[in-house]
Short mmCIF file of C-alpha atoms in Angstrom, two decimals:
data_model
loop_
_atom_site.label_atom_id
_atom_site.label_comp_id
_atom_site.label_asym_id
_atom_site.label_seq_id
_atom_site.Cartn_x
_atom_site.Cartn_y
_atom_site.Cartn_z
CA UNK A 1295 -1.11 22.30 -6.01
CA UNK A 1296 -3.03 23.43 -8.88
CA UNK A 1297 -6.79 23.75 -8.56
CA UNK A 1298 -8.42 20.62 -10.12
CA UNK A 1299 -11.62 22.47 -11.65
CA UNK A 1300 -9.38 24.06 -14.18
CA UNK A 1301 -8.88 20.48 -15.70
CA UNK A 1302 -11.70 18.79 -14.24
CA UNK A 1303 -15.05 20.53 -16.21
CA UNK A 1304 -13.59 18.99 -19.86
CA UNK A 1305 -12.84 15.62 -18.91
CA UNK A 1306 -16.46 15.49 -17.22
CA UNK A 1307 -18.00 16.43 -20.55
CA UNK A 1308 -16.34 14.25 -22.29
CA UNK A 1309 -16.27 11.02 -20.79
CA UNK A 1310 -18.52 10.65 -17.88
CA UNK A 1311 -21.42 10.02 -19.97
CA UNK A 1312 -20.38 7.87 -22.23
CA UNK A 1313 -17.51 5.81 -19.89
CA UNK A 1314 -18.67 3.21 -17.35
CA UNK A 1315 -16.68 3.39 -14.32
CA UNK A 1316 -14.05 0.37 -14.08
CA UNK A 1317 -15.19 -1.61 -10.88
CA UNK A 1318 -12.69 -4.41 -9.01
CA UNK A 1319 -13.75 -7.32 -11.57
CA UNK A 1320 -11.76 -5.10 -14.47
CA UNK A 1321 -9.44 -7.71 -16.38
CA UNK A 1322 -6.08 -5.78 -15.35
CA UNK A 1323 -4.03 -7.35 -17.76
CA UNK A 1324 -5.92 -5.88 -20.34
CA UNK A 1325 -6.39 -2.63 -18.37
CA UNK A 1326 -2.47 -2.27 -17.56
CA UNK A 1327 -1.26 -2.90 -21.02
CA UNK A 1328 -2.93 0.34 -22.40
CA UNK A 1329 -0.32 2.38 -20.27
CA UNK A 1330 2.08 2.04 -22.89
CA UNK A 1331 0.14 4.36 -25.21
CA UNK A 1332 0.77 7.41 -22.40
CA UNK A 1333 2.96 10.19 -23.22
CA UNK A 1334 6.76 9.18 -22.42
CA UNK A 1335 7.21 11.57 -19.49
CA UNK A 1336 3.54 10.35 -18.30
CA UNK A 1337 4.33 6.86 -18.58
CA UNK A 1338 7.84 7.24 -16.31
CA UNK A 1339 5.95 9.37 -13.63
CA UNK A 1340 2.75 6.54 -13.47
CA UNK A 1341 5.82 3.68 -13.60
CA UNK A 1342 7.71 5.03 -10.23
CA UNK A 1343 4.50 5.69 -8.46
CA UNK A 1344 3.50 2.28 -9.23
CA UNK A 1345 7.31 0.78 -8.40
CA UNK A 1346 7.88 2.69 -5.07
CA UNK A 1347 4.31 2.86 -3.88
CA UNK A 1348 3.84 6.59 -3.47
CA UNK A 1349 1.66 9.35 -4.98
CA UNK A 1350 3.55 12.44 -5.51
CA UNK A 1351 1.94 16.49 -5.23
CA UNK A 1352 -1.88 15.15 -5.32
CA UNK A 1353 -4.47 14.88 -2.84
CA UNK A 1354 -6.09 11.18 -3.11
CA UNK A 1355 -7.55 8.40 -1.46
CA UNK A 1356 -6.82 4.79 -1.59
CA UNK A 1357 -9.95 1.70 -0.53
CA UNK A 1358 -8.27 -1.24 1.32
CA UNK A 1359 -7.71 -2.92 -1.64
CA UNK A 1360 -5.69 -0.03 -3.46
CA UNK A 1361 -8.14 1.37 -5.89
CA UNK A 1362 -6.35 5.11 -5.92
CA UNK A 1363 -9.16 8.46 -6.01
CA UNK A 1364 -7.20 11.29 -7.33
CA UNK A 1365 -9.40 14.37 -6.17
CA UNK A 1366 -6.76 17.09 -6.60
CA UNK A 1367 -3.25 17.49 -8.01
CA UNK A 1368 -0.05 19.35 -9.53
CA UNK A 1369 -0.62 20.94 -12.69
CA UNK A 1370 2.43 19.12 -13.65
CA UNK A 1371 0.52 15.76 -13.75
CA UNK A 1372 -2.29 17.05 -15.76
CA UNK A 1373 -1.48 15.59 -19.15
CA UNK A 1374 -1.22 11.92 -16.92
CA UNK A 1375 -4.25 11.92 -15.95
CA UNK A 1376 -6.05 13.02 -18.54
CA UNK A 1377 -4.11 10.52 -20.34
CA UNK A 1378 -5.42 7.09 -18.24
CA UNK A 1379 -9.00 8.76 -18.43
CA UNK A 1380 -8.83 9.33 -22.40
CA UNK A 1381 -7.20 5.52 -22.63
CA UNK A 1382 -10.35 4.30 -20.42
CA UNK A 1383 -7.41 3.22 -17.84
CA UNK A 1384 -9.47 5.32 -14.95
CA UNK A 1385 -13.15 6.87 -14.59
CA UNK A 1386 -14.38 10.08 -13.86
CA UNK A 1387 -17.04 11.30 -11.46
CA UNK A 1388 -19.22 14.27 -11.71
CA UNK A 1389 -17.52 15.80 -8.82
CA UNK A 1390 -14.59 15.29 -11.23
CA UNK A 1391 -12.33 12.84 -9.05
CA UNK A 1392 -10.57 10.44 -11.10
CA UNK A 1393 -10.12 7.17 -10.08
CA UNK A 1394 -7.67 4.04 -10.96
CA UNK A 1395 -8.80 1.08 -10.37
CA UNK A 1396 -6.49 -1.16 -8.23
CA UNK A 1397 -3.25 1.16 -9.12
CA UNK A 1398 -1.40 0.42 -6.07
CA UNK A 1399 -1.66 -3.64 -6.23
CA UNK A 1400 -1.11 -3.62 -9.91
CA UNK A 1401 2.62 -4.26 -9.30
CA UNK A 1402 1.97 -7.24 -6.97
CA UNK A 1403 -0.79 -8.60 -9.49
CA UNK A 1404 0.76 -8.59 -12.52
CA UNK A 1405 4.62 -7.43 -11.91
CA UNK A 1406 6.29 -9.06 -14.72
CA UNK A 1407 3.31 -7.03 -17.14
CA UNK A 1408 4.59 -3.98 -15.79
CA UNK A 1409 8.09 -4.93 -15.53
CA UNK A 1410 7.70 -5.70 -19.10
CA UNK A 1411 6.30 -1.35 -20.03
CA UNK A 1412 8.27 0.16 -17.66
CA UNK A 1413 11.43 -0.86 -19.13
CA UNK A 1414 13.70 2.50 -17.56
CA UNK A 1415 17.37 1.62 -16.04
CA UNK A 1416 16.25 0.30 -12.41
CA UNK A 1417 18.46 2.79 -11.20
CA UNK A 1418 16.02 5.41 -11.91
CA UNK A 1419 14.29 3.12 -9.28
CA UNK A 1420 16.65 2.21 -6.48
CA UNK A 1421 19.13 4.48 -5.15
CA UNK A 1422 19.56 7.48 -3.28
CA UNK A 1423 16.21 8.95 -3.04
CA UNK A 1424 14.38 11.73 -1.73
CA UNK A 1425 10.97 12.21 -2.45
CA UNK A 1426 7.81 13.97 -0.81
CA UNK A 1427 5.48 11.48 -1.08
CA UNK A 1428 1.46 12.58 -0.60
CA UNK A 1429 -0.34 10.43 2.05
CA UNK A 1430 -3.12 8.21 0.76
CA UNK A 1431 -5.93 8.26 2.73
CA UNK A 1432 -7.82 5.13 3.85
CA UNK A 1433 -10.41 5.65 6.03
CA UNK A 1434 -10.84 3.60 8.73
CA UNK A 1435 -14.00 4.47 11.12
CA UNK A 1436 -14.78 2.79 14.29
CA UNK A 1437 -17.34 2.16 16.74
CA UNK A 1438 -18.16 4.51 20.12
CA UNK A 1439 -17.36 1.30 21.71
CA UNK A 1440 -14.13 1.80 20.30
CA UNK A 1441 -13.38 5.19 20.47
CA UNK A 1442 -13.69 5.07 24.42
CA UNK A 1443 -10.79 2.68 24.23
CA UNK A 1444 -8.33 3.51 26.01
CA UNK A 1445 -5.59 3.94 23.48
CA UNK A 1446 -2.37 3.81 25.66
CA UNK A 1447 -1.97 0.03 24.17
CA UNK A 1448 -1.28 1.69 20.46
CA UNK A 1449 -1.14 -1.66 19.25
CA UNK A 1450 -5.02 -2.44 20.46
CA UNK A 1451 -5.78 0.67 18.59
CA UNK A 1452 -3.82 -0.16 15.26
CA UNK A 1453 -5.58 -3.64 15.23
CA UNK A 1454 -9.45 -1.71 15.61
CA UNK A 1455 -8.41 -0.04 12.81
CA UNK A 1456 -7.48 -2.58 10.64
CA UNK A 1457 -10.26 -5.00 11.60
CA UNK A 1458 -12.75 -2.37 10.64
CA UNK A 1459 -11.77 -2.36 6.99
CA UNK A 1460 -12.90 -5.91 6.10
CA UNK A 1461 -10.60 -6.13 3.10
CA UNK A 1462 -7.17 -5.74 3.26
CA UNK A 1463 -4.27 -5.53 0.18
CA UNK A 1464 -4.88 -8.40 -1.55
CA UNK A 1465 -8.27 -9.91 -0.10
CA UNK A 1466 -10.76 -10.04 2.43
CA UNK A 1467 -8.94 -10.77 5.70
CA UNK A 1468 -9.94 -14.45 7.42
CA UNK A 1469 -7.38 -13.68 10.44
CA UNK A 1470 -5.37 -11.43 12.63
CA UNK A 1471 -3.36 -12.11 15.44
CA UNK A 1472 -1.37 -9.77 17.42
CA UNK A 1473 1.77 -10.25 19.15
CA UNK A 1474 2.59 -13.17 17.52
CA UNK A 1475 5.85 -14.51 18.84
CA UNK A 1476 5.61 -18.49 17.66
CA UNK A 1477 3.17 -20.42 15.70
CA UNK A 1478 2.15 -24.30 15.67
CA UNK A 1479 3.02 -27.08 17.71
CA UNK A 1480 4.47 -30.23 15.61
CA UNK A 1481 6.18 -27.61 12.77
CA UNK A 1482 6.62 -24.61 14.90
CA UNK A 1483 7.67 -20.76 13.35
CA UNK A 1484 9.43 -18.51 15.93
CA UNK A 1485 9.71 -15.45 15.06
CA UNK A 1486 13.21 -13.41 15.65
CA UNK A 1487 10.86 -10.11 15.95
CA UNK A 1488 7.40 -11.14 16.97
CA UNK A 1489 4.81 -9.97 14.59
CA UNK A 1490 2.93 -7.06 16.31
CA UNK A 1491 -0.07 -7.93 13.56
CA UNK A 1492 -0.48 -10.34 11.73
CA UNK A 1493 -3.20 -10.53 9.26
CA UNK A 1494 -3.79 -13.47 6.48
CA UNK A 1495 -6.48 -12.91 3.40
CA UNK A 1496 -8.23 -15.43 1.49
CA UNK A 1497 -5.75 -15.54 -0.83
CA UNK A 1498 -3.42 -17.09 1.98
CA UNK A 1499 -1.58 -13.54 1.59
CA UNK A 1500 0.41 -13.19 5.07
CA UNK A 1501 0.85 -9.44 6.46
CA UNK A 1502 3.44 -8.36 8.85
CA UNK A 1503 3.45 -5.43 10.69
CA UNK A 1504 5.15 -3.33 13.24
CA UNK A 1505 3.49 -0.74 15.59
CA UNK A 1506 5.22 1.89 17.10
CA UNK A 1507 4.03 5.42 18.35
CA UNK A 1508 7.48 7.46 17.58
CA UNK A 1509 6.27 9.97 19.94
CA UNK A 1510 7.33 7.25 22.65
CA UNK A 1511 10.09 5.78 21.15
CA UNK A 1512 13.16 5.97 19.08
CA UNK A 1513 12.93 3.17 17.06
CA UNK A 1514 11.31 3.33 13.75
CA UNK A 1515 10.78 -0.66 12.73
CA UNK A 1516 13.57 -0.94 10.05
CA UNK A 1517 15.10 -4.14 11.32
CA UNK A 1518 11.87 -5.73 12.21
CA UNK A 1519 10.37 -5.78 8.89
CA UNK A 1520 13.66 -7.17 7.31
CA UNK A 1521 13.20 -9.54 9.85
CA UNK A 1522 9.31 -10.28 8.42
CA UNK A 1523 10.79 -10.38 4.58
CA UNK A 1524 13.03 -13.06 5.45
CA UNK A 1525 10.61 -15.18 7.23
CA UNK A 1526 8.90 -15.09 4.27
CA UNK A 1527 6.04 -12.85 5.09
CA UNK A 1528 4.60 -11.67 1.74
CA UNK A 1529 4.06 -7.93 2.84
CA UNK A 1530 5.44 -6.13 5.44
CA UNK A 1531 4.42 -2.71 6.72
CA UNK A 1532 6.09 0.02 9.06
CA UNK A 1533 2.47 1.52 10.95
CA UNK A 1534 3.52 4.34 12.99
CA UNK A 1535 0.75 7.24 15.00
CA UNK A 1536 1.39 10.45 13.56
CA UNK A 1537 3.80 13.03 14.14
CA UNK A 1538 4.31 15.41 11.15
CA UNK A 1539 4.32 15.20 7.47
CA UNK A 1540 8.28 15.70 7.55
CA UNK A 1541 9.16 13.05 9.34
CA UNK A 1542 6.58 10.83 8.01
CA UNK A 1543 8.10 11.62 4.58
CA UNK A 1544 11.94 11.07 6.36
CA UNK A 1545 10.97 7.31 7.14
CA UNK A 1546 9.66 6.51 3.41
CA UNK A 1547 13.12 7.91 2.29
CA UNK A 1548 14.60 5.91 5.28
CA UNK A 1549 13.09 2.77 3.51
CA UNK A 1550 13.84 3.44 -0.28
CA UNK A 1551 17.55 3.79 0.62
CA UNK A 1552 17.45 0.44 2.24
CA UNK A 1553 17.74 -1.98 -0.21
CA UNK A 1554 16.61 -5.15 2.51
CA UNK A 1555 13.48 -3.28 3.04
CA UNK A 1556 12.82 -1.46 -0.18
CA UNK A 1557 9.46 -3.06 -0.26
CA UNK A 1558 8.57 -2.58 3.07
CA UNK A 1559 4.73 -0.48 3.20
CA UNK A 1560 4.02 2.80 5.54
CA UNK A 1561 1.32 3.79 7.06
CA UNK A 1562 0.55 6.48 9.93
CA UNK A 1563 -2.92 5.97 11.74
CA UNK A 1564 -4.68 9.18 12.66
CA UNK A 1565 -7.69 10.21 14.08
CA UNK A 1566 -10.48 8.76 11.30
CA UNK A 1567 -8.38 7.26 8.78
CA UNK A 1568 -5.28 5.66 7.67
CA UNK A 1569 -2.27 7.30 5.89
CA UNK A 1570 -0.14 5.18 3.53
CA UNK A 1571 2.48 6.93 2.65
CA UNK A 1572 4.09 3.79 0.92
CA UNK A 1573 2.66 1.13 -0.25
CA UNK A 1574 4.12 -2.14 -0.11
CA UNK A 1575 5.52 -4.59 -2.45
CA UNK A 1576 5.33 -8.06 -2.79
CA UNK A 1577 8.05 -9.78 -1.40
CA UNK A 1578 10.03 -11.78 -3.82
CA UNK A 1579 11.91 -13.77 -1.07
CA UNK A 1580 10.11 -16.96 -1.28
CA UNK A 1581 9.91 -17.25 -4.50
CA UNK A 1582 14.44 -16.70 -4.94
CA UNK A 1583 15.26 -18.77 -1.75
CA UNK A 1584 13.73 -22.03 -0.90
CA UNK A 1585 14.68 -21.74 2.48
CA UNK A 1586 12.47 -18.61 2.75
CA UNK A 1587 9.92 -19.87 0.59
CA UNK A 1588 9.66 -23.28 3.00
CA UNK A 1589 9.46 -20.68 5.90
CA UNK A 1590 6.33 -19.03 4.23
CA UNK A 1591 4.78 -22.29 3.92
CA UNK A 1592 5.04 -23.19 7.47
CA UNK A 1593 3.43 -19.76 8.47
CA UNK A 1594 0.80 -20.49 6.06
CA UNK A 1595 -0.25 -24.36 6.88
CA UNK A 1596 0.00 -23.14 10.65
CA UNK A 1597 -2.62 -20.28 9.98
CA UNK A 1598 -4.66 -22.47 8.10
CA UNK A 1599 -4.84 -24.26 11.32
CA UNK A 1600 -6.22 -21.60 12.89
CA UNK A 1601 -8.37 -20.50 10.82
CA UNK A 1602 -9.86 -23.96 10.83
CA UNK A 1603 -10.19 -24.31 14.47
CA UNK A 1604 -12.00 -20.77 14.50
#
């Protein structure tokens, strides 16, 4: 990975006094649309990052809401960044980290927009991949009360973590459950794989997830979050503890060659943070089959419920 001060210094001198930094309230429509004025080979690189929800050869952090902090990367992405900080498409700090404003949710936000610049045979997209995708790191502290749990129940752990961050994907989180096997009474949802957490935002997003520590197990969660997608959860995420980069990197390929899952998320938890190695895409179930889009609504009116009753 090529040494970011090489790069950094100019783009510091030219733009960080004069550019604001782009906070969350940025009108993305109007901040996505300038992408099209990147260099070709720029604009493909920035439209499968954005498509398969990976960062590729860079060292960067992501905030809960997927605002993306590039702090280091590949010489060969040079001309890209520069790019989205010349077009006023990310911000610069004086430490020279370059930031993108709500990169990883732009997809889910505004898909037909980008469907509509990154234009490239969807093959380039789905097929047989292999890719060495960079973890994004979220970090995710906790309390001493917290870090004297005792983390045998991996699950317990995974949900501290989570509950911590406040916001989560697409809003600030108004409820998590765990081990959610059934919900309401009169209209009841039972789950074929219960939900190991479930999280809903204010935007009535609904999060599936499924925990497993592969240093105990051999399953990896492939079936259960096809099983999420077609209850009509709106994101669904693979959370594993960590083990190595390689086989982290294994299970993102695992996912991209599964079509059913494609836009499954994964994350590792380790020690003080979060690793996404993939984030996920919105699930476009509901919206193609009404029988999966009535399913959504159940989940949702029964969470409502809940939230109600809190």
């Amino acid at each position: 990975m090529g040494s970011f001060d090489k790069v950094g210094k100019s783009i510091i001198e030219e733009h960080y006094q004069t550019r604001r930094p782009i906070n969350e309230t940025t009108d993305l429509t109007r901040l996505i649309v300038k992408i099209r004025n990147l260099e070709t080979d720029d604009l493909k690189t920035l439209c499968r990052w954005i498509n398969l929800g990976i960062i590729e050869n860079a060292k960067v952090t992501i905030d809960p809401l997927g605002t993306v902090t590039f702090m280091d990367w590949s010489q060969e992405y040079d001309s890209l960044i520069h790019g989205l900080v010349e077009l006023g498409i990310a911000s610069v700090d004086l430490r020279g980290s370059v930031t993108v404003p709500l990169m990883m949710q732009w997809y889910n936000a505004l898909g037909d927009v980008i469907n509509g610049i990154c234009t490239d045979d969807e093959a380039d997209y789905y097929g047989e991949y292999q890719v060495r995708p960079s973890p994004m790191y979220m970090a995710a502290p906790v309390g001493k009360e917290i870090e004297e749990y005792d983390y045998e129940d991996f699950v317990a752990h995974v949900y501290h973590r989570l509950r911590s961050l406040g916001s989560y994907i697409s809003g600030k989180v108004i409820y998590v459950g765990v081990n959610v096997k059934s919900l309401g009474l009169m209209n009841q949802v039972v789950f074929r794989t219960p939900v190991d957490l479930l999280v809903m935002t204010n935007d009535h997003s609904i999060i599936a997830h499924r925990i497993l520590d592969p240093n105990r197990t051999v399953h990896r969660g492939y079936s259960a979050v096809e099983d999420y997608l077609m209850s009509g959860f709106d994101y669904a995420l693979i959370v594993h503890g960590y083990v190595g980069p390689r086989f982290h990197e294994e299970v993102v390929n695992n996912i991209l060659n599964k079509p059913r899952i494609v836009n499954a998320g994964y994350a590792v938890v380790a020690e003080d943070s979060v690793l996404f190695y993939k984030w996920p895409r919105i699930n476009e179930l509901p919206r193609r089959s009404p029988t999966v889009g009535m399913s959504r609504s159940l989940i949702i009116n029964n969470l409502k419920f809940l939230v109600r009753g809190q």
